[in-house]
Coordinates of C-alpha atoms in Angstrom, one line a residue:
M220 CA 89.3 104.8 101.1
K221 CA 89.4 101.8 98.8
H222 CA 92.3 99.4 99.3
S223 CA 94.8 100.5 96.6
I224 CA 97.7 98.6 94.9
V225 CA 100.2 100.0 92.3
I226 CA 102.2 97.8 90.0
R227 CA 105.5 99.1 88.5
T228 CA 106.5 97.1 85.5
D229 CA 107.4 97.6 81.9
A230 CA 107.1 95.8 78.5
S231 CA 109.3 96.7 75.5
L232 CA 111.1 95.2 72.6
Q233 CA 114.1 94.6 74.9
I234 CA 112.2 93.4 78.0
G235 CA 109.5 91.5 76.3
G236 CA 106.0 91.1 77.7
G237 CA 106.3 88.4 80.3
H238 CA 106.7 90.6 83.3
L239 CA 103.7 92.7 82.4
M240 CA 101.5 89.7 81.6
R241 CA 102.2 87.9 84.9
C242 CA 101.4 91.2 86.7
L243 CA 98.1 91.4 84.8
S244 CA 97.2 88.0 86.1
L245 CA 97.8 89.1 89.6
A246 CA 96.0 92.4 89.1
E247 CA 92.9 90.5 88.0
E248 CA 92.8 88.5 91.2
L249 CA 93.4 91.7 93.3
R250 CA 90.5 93.4 91.5
R251 CA 88.3 90.4 92.3
K252 CA 89.1 91.0 96.0
G253 CA 87.9 94.6 95.7
S254 CA 91.3 96.4 95.5
A255 CA 91.8 99.4 93.2
V256 CA 94.8 98.5 91.0
Y257 CA 96.9 100.9 89.0
F258 CA 99.9 100.3 86.7
V259 CA 102.9 102.5 86.3
C260 CA 104.7 101.9 83.0
R261 CA 107.2 103.9 80.9
N262 CA 106.5 104.8 77.3
L263 CA 109.0 102.4 75.8
Q264 CA 109.1 101.1 72.3
G265 CA 107.1 97.9 72.2
N266 CA 105.1 98.8 75.4
L267 CA 101.8 97.0 76.1
T268 CA 99.9 99.9 77.7
Q269 CA 96.9 99.3 75.4
R270 CA 96.7 95.7 76.6
I271 CA 96.5 96.9 80.2
E272 CA 93.8 99.4 79.4
Q273 CA 91.8 96.9 77.5
A274 CA 91.8 94.8 80.7
G275 CA 90.2 97.7 82.5
F276 CA 93.1 99.0 84.5
S277 CA 94.3 102.5 84.8
V278 CA 97.9 103.2 83.5
L279 CA 100.0 106.0 84.9
T280 CA 102.4 106.5 82.0
L281 CA 105.9 107.8 82.6
P282 CA 107.6 109.9 79.8
A283 CA 109.5 108.3 76.9
P284 CA 113.2 108.0 77.7
T285 CA 116.3 109.8 76.4
A286 CA 119.8 108.5 76.2
F287 CA 121.6 108.1 79.6
P288 CA 124.9 106.6 80.8
I289 CA 124.5 103.0 82.0
S290 CA 125.4 102.4 85.6
S291 CA 127.4 99.2 86.6
A292 CA 125.5 98.7 89.8
N293 CA 122.8 96.7 88.2
S294 CA 123.5 94.6 85.1
H295 CA 119.9 95.1 83.8
E296 CA 119.7 98.9 84.5
A297 CA 119.8 99.7 80.8
W298 CA 116.3 98.1 80.5
L299 CA 114.9 101.0 82.5
E300 CA 116.2 103.5 79.8
V301 CA 116.4 106.3 82.4
P302 CA 118.5 106.7 85.6
W303 CA 116.9 104.9 88.5
E304 CA 116.7 108.1 90.4
T305 CA 114.7 109.7 87.6
D306 CA 112.3 106.7 87.5
A307 CA 111.9 106.8 91.3
Q308 CA 111.0 110.5 91.3
E309 CA 108.6 110.2 88.4
T310 CA 107.0 107.0 89.8
S311 CA 106.5 108.7 93.2
Q312 CA 104.9 111.8 91.7
A313 CA 102.6 109.7 89.5
I314 CA 101.4 107.6 92.5
Q315 CA 100.9 110.5 94.8
S316 CA 98.9 112.4 92.1
A317 CA 96.6 109.4 91.4
V318 CA 96.4 107.6 94.7
G319 CA 98.2 109.4 97.5
K320 CA 99.7 106.7 99.7
T321 CA 99.1 103.2 98.4
D322 CA 98.6 100.0 100.5
W323 CA 100.9 97.9 98.3
L324 CA 103.5 98.7 95.7
I325 CA 104.4 95.7 93.5
V326 CA 107.7 95.9 91.6
D327 CA 108.4 93.6 88.7
H328 CA 111.5 94.9 86.9
Y329 CA 115.0 93.6 86.6
A330 CA 116.4 97.2 86.4
L331 CA 115.1 98.1 89.9
D332 CA 116.7 97.2 93.3
E333 CA 116.8 98.4 96.9
R334 CA 117.9 101.9 96.0
W335 CA 114.7 102.5 94.1
E336 CA 112.6 100.7 96.6
K337 CA 113.9 102.7 99.5
A338 CA 113.1 105.9 97.6
L339 CA 109.5 104.8 97.2
R340 CA 108.9 103.7 100.8
P341 CA 107.3 107.1 101.9
I342 CA 104.4 106.6 99.5
T343 CA 103.5 103.0 100.2
K344 CA 102.7 100.9 103.3
N345 CA 104.2 97.7 101.9
I346 CA 106.3 96.5 99.0
L347 CA 106.1 93.2 97.1
V348 CA 109.0 92.4 94.7
I349 CA 108.6 89.9 91.9
D350 CA 112.0 88.5 90.9
D351 CA 113.6 85.4 89.5
L352 CA 117.2 86.5 89.2
A353 CA 118.3 86.7 92.8
D354 CA 121.2 88.9 91.7
R355 CA 120.6 92.2 93.6
P356 CA 119.4 93.3 97.1
H357 CA 115.8 94.4 97.7
D358 CA 114.0 96.5 100.3
C359 CA 110.7 94.7 100.5
D360 CA 108.1 93.1 102.9
L361 CA 107.3 90.2 100.5
L362 CA 109.3 88.7 97.7
L363 CA 107.9 86.3 95.1
D364 CA 110.1 84.1 92.9
Q365 CA 108.2 81.4 90.9
T366 CA 111.4 79.8 89.8
F367 CA 111.6 76.0 90.0
T368 CA 114.9 75.4 91.8
P369 CA 115.9 73.4 94.9
D370 CA 117.9 76.2 96.5
A371 CA 115.2 78.8 96.3
T372 CA 115.5 80.0 100.0
E373 CA 119.3 80.2 99.9
R374 CA 119.2 82.4 96.8
Y375 CA 117.9 85.4 98.7
K376 CA 119.6 84.8 102.1
D377 CA 121.7 87.9 101.9
L378 CA 119.5 90.0 99.5
I379 CA 116.5 90.8 101.6
A380 CA 115.8 91.6 105.3
P381 CA 115.4 88.6 107.6
D382 CA 111.8 89.4 108.4
A383 CA 110.7 89.7 104.8
K384 CA 108.5 86.8 103.7
L385 CA 109.3 84.7 100.7
L386 CA 106.7 83.2 98.3
L387 CA 108.8 80.6 96.4
G388 CA 108.3 78.1 93.6
P389 CA 105.9 77.4 90.8
K390 CA 102.9 77.1 93.2
F391 CA 103.1 80.9 93.1
A392 CA 103.4 81.2 89.3
L393 CA 101.2 84.1 88.3
L394 CA 98.8 82.6 85.8
R395 CA 95.4 83.8 84.6
R396 CA 92.6 82.1 86.4
E397 CA 91.4 80.3 83.2
F398 CA 94.4 78.0 83.3
A399 CA 93.5 76.5 86.7
E400 CA 89.9 76.3 85.7
C401 CA 90.7 74.4 82.5
R402 CA 93.1 72.1 84.4
K403 CA 90.1 70.8 86.3
T404 CA 88.8 69.1 83.2
L405 CA 92.1 67.7 81.9
S406 CA 94.6 65.0 82.6
P407 CA 98.2 64.5 81.3
K408 CA 98.6 64.0 77.5
N409 CA 98.4 60.5 76.0
G410 CA 101.7 60.8 74.0
N411 CA 100.3 60.8 70.5
L412 CA 101.7 63.7 68.4
N413 CA 99.1 65.2 66.2
R414 CA 99.3 69.0 66.9
I415 CA 102.1 71.4 67.8
L416 CA 101.9 74.9 69.3
V417 CA 104.7 77.3 68.4
F418 CA 105.1 80.4 70.7
F419 CA 108.2 82.3 71.6
G420 CA 106.7 85.1 73.6
T421 CA 105.3 88.5 72.7
V422 CA 108.5 89.8 71.0
D423 CA 110.8 87.0 69.8
K424 CA 113.5 89.5 68.5
S425 CA 115.8 86.7 67.3
N426 CA 112.9 85.1 65.3
Q427 CA 113.1 81.6 66.7
T428 CA 109.6 81.2 65.3
A429 CA 110.9 81.2 61.7
K430 CA 113.7 78.7 62.7
T431 CA 111.0 76.4 64.2
L432 CA 108.9 76.6 61.0
D433 CA 111.9 75.7 59.0
A434 CA 112.5 72.7 61.3
L435 CA 108.9 71.5 61.0
R436 CA 109.1 71.7 57.2
L437 CA 112.2 69.4 57.3
L438 CA 110.0 66.7 59.0
N439 CA 107.7 66.5 56.0
L440 CA 104.7 65.4 58.1
P441 CA 101.7 66.9 56.3
N442 CA 99.2 65.4 58.8
L443 CA 100.8 67.3 61.7
Q444 CA 98.7 70.4 62.5
I445 CA 100.7 73.5 63.7
D446 CA 99.4 76.6 65.5
V447 CA 101.8 79.5 65.4
V448 CA 101.2 82.4 67.8
V449 CA 103.1 85.7 67.7
G450 CA 102.6 88.9 69.7
T451 CA 101.5 92.2 68.2
T452 CA 105.0 93.7 69.0
N453 CA 106.9 90.9 67.2
P454 CA 109.1 92.7 64.7
H455 CA 109.0 89.7 62.3
R456 CA 105.2 89.3 62.3
D457 CA 104.7 89.9 58.6
I458 CA 107.5 87.6 57.6
I459 CA 106.2 84.8 59.8
Q460 CA 102.6 85.3 58.5
T461 CA 103.9 84.9 55.0
Q462 CA 105.9 81.8 55.9
C463 CA 102.8 80.2 57.6
A464 CA 100.6 80.9 54.5
T465 CA 102.8 78.6 52.4
S466 CA 101.7 75.5 54.4
S467 CA 98.2 74.2 54.5
N468 CA 98.7 72.5 57.9
V469 CA 99.9 75.8 59.7
Q470 CA 97.6 78.3 61.3
F471 CA 98.8 81.8 62.1
H472 CA 97.5 83.6 65.2
C473 CA 98.2 87.3 66.0
P474 CA 97.1 88.2 68.5
T475 CA 95.1 85.4 70.2
K476 CA 92.7 85.4 73.1
N477 CA 92.4 81.6 73.2
M478 CA 95.9 80.5 74.3
V479 CA 94.4 78.1 76.9
E480 CA 92.4 76.4 74.1
L481 CA 95.5 76.2 71.8
M482 CA 97.5 74.7 74.6
T483 CA 94.8 72.2 75.5
R484 CA 94.5 71.1 71.8
A485 CA 98.3 70.8 71.4
D486 CA 100.3 67.6 72.1
L487 CA 103.6 69.4 72.1
A488 CA 104.8 73.0 72.4
I489 CA 107.9 74.6 71.0
G490 CA 108.9 77.9 72.6
A491 CA 110.9 79.8 75.2
A492 CA 111.0 79.7 79.0
G493 CA 109.5 82.3 81.2
T494 CA 105.8 82.7 82.2
T495 CA 104.7 80.4 79.4
S496 CA 106.6 77.6 81.0
W497 CA 104.2 77.6 84.0
E498 CA 101.2 77.8 81.7
R499 CA 102.3 74.7 79.8
C500 CA 103.1 72.8 83.0
C501 CA 99.7 73.7 84.5
L502 CA 98.0 72.1 81.5
G503 CA 100.5 69.2 81.2
L504 CA 101.8 70.3 77.9
P505 CA 105.2 68.9 77.0
A506 CA 107.6 71.3 75.4
V507 CA 110.8 71.6 73.4
V508 CA 112.4 74.8 74.7
I509 CA 115.1 77.1 73.3
Q510 CA 116.8 79.4 75.9
L511 CA 116.4 83.0 74.6
A512 CA 118.2 84.9 77.4
E513 CA 120.5 84.4 80.3
N514 CA 117.7 84.9 82.8
Q515 CA 115.9 81.8 81.4
K516 CA 118.9 79.6 82.1
V517 CA 117.8 78.4 85.6
I518 CA 114.2 77.7 84.5
C519 CA 115.4 75.7 81.5
E520 CA 117.9 73.7 83.4
E521 CA 115.6 72.8 86.3
L522 CA 112.6 71.9 84.2
D523 CA 114.7 69.8 81.9
R524 CA 116.2 68.0 84.9
A525 CA 112.7 67.4 86.2
G526 CA 111.7 65.9 82.9
A527 CA 109.0 68.5 82.3
I528 CA 110.6 70.0 79.1
L529 CA 113.4 69.2 76.7
C530 CA 115.8 72.2 76.6
L531 CA 117.9 72.3 73.4
G532 CA 120.2 75.1 74.7
Q533 CA 120.8 78.7 74.0
K534 CA 119.3 80.1 70.8
E535 CA 122.7 80.7 69.2
N536 CA 123.6 77.0 69.5
V537 CA 120.3 75.6 68.3
T538 CA 119.7 74.8 64.6
A539 CA 116.5 74.0 62.7
E540 CA 117.9 70.4 62.4
N541 CA 118.1 70.2 66.2
V542 CA 114.5 71.1 66.6
A543 CA 113.4 68.7 63.8
E544 CA 115.4 65.9 65.4
A545 CA 113.7 66.5 68.8
V546 CA 110.2 66.5 67.3
R547 CA 110.9 63.4 65.2
D548 CA 112.0 61.6 68.3
F549 CA 108.8 62.4 70.2
S550 CA 106.8 61.4 67.2
N551 CA 108.5 58.0 67.2
H552 CA 108.4 57.5 70.9
P553 CA 104.9 58.5 72.3
E554 CA 105.9 57.1 75.7
K555 CA 108.5 59.9 76.1
L556 CA 105.9 62.5 75.3
R557 CA 103.5 60.9 77.8
A558 CA 106.1 60.8 80.6
M559 CA 107.0 64.4 80.0
S560 CA 103.4 65.5 80.2
E561 CA 103.0 63.7 83.5
Q562 CA 106.1 65.4 84.9
A563 CA 105.0 68.8 83.7
W564 CA 101.6 68.3 85.3
K565 CA 103.2 68.0 88.8
I566 CA 105.0 71.3 88.6
T567 CA 102.1 73.8 89.2
D568 CA 98.4 73.8 89.7
G569 CA 97.9 77.3 88.3
L570 CA 96.6 78.9 91.5
G571 CA 99.7 81.1 92.2
A572 CA 98.0 84.4 91.4
Q573 CA 95.1 83.5 93.7
R574 CA 97.5 82.5 96.5
T575 CA 99.6 85.6 96.1
S576 CA 96.6 87.9 96.1
Q577 CA 95.7 86.7 99.6
W578 CA 98.9 88.2 101.0
L579 CA 98.0 91.6 99.5
G580 CA 94.3 91.8 100.2
P581 CA 92.5 94.3 102.5
L582 CA 92.0 91.8 105.4
R583 CA 93.8 92.5 108.7
L584 CA 93.9 90.4 111.8
R585 CA 93.5 91.3 115.5
R586 CA 93.3 89.1 118.6
A587 CA 89.8 88.2 119.7
N588 CA 88.5 89.4 123.1
L589 CA 85.2 89.1 125.0
D590 CA 83.7 92.0 123.1
D591 CA 83.7 89.7 120.1
A592 CA 81.6 87.1 121.9
K593 CA 78.3 88.0 120.1
S594 CA 79.9 88.0 116.6
L595 CA 81.6 84.7 117.3
W596 CA 78.4 83.2 118.6
D597 CA 76.4 84.3 115.6
W598 CA 79.0 82.9 113.2
A599 CA 79.1 79.6 115.0
N600 CA 75.3 79.3 114.9
D601 CA 75.0 80.2 111.2
P602 CA 73.0 77.3 109.6
S603 CA 75.8 76.4 107.1
V604 CA 78.4 76.4 109.8
R605 CA 76.3 74.1 112.0
K606 CA 75.7 71.8 109.1
N607 CA 79.4 71.5 108.4
A608 CA 80.3 71.0 112.1
F609 CA 80.7 67.6 113.7
H610 CA 78.2 68.5 116.4
T611 CA 75.3 70.1 114.5
E612 CA 73.1 71.3 117.4
P613 CA 72.8 75.0 118.0
I614 CA 75.2 76.4 120.7
P615 CA 73.5 78.0 123.7
W616 CA 74.7 81.5 124.6
A617 CA 75.8 80.6 128.2
S618 CA 77.8 77.6 126.9
H619 CA 79.4 79.7 124.3
L620 CA 80.4 82.5 126.7
G621 CA 81.9 80.0 129.2
W622 CA 83.8 78.2 126.4
L623 CA 85.1 81.5 124.9
T624 CA 86.3 82.8 128.3
K625 CA 88.4 79.6 128.8
K626 CA 89.8 79.7 125.3
L627 CA 90.9 83.4 125.6
Q628 CA 92.7 82.6 128.9
S629 CA 94.4 79.5 127.5
P630 CA 98.0 79.8 126.3
D631 CA 97.3 76.9 123.9
C632 CA 94.5 78.7 122.0
L633 CA 94.8 81.7 119.6
I634 CA 91.8 83.3 118.1
W635 CA 92.0 86.1 115.5
I636 CA 89.3 88.2 114.0
G637 CA 89.7 89.0 110.3
H638 CA 88.4 92.5 109.4
T639 CA 88.5 95.2 106.8
D640 CA 88.0 98.9 107.3
E641 CA 84.3 98.3 106.9
A642 CA 83.5 95.2 108.8
S643 CA 84.6 92.0 110.6
V644 CA 84.5 89.2 108.2
G645 CA 85.3 86.0 110.2
Q646 CA 87.5 84.2 112.7
I647 CA 90.3 81.7 112.7
R648 CA 91.2 79.6 115.8
F649 CA 94.3 77.5 116.5
D650 CA 94.3 75.0 119.3
V651 CA 97.8 73.8 120.2
N652 CA 98.7 70.4 121.5
G653 CA 102.4 70.0 121.9
S654 CA 104.1 70.3 118.5
E655 CA 100.8 70.2 116.6
A656 CA 97.8 72.5 116.2
T657 CA 94.3 72.3 114.7
I658 CA 92.4 75.0 112.9
D659 CA 88.8 76.2 113.0
I660 CA 87.7 78.9 110.6
S661 CA 84.4 80.5 109.7
I662 CA 83.3 83.5 107.6
D663 CA 80.4 85.8 108.2
A664 CA 77.6 84.9 105.8
K665 CA 77.4 88.4 104.5
Q666 CA 81.1 88.4 103.6
R667 CA 81.3 85.1 101.6
G668 CA 82.2 85.0 98.0
H669 CA 85.0 87.5 98.2
G670 CA 87.9 85.1 98.8
F671 CA 88.2 86.0 102.5
G672 CA 88.3 82.4 103.6
L673 CA 91.7 81.7 101.9
E674 CA 93.0 85.1 102.8
L675 CA 92.1 84.6 106.5
L676 CA 93.7 81.1 106.5
I677 CA 97.0 82.3 104.9
K678 CA 97.3 85.4 107.1
G679 CA 96.3 83.4 110.2
L680 CA 99.0 80.8 109.5
A681 CA 101.5 83.6 109.1
Q682 CA 100.6 85.1 112.4
F683 CA 100.5 81.7 114.1
F684 CA 103.9 80.6 112.9
D685 CA 105.4 83.9 114.0
I686 CA 104.2 83.3 117.6
K687 CA 104.1 79.5 118.2
S688 CA 106.6 76.7 117.6
A689 CA 104.2 74.0 116.5
N690 CA 105.5 72.2 113.4
K691 CA 102.3 70.7 112.1
I692 CA 98.8 72.1 111.4
G693 CA 95.8 69.9 110.9
A694 CA 92.2 70.4 110.0
L695 CA 89.2 68.0 109.7
V696 CA 86.7 68.8 107.0
K697 CA 83.4 67.0 106.3
H698 CA 83.2 65.3 102.9
E699 CA 80.4 67.6 101.7
N700 CA 82.2 70.8 102.7
T701 CA 83.8 71.4 99.4
A702 CA 84.4 75.1 100.0
S703 CA 86.7 74.5 103.0
Q704 CA 88.4 71.6 101.1
A705 CA 89.2 74.1 98.3
I706 CA 90.8 76.7 100.5
F707 CA 92.9 74.3 102.5
T708 CA 94.2 72.8 99.2
A709 CA 94.9 76.2 97.8
A710 CA 96.8 77.2 101.0
G711 CA 99.2 74.2 100.4
F712 CA 97.6 71.6 102.8
R713 CA 97.9 67.9 101.9
S714 CA 95.2 65.3 102.3
V715 CA 96.3 62.6 104.7
P716 CA 94.5 59.5 106.3
S717 CA 91.6 60.7 108.4
P718 CA 90.5 59.4 111.8
R719 CA 86.9 60.0 110.8
A720 CA 85.0 58.2 108.0
D721 CA 82.9 61.2 107.3
A722 CA 85.8 63.7 106.9
W723 CA 89.0 64.5 105.1
K724 CA 92.1 65.4 107.1
F725 CA 94.4 68.1 105.8
E726 CA 97.9 68.8 107.1
L727 CA 100.6 71.4 106.6
N728 CA 104.1 71.3 108.0
R729 CA 105.8 74.6 109.1
N730 CA 108.5 74.2 106.4
E731 CA 105.9 74.0 103.7
F732 CA 104.5 77.5 104.4
P733 CA 106.2 80.7 103.2

């Protein structure tokens, strides 16, 4: 049976579209890895079900809500618009009808907590919670919080089980693959202010877009080009479009499929916090930010403190004059804009969805044994493996068998075989020397191109750190072996001085791994 993943999230006029959009980014990566991905969404006003279906995913739609008394157990429970018990029952029935028992259930919803998650345990093998509030307990195997904050680990200390793994920080920000691809061709902005992008999310109920347009009009800078993006569920869409039409230097976009292009062309963004914050940072786009909701407070404060944005405060306290003053200051001081771009650039590389997908993929690990000798020998003698090895000669069978026997008996060597239900896909080996270990990894030639290398590396590291106390992991990679360099970088390894002139050395400390 195909590896299945179900995502429970919602979009609405109250919730906005950020949760759903970041889940779509993750879903795209999971589909690339061969998983069957389903969404479970309630029929709420302002839902984005059509957007999910246009992306090619199946949506299991829950019934439209009726009024219900709000519980005090969860401050966001009203966002669910039905009692959590009702949602749990309807979600369980929908999943069982479509999938049976799923491999992973992903939950991205402020209205849901451990009560709901415990109720769904019988129909899933694993649960991933995506959260950034840290205000309620969860029953999960994996928790992702992309918030940029120095106390990330402490925030969940008493909210999840001790053995649950944490994926923390903007390196796990769930962005579409195109952002990381575009970043490869970019560098931080030069500081000149010629074009501004205005985007306050898919809904913008309080119409900060109109406030910003008023602010830009106050500047009286006719040569400044402005792109305004609004979502299809924005209740002020027609008013904003009319407002944009009165200025020759303003372009209105609704909807847009070229957000990456618009961000790349812009020298400054004006908008909200949330998922868009990480998109801007990935592309080194400075931003003037208005806090739209309490849950954006931490993001705004920490990114402002890091110099990656300028936060003007909560929407109720920000005037058009405040926005105009901020833009005017950047226009007069390009060095400030350039410095902000450089700081934003450091926050995230845009590979978070790819990293996260490795934890949820179909690959499983088992300890190698002598029955694996032939497969390990074939993988080691694959022409591309020998080419990238430091000793390129083919390995004789007798030598391999003697070597493997000693390695399997050694307490300082751990070898795992990565496999799916269909086939073995490769191996990862750790050789321990005191407090350090080195990695060797290879993928079956028939299994390449599916992302198994990164998944095997991440899951191998997780297994290794659970068993061994080594604090540092290293790997030597030949200069021409760009594929291996990419997976070590994506897994969080740093490049350090190498003992060999023909190779890069990559290192990872235990405290740098989830």
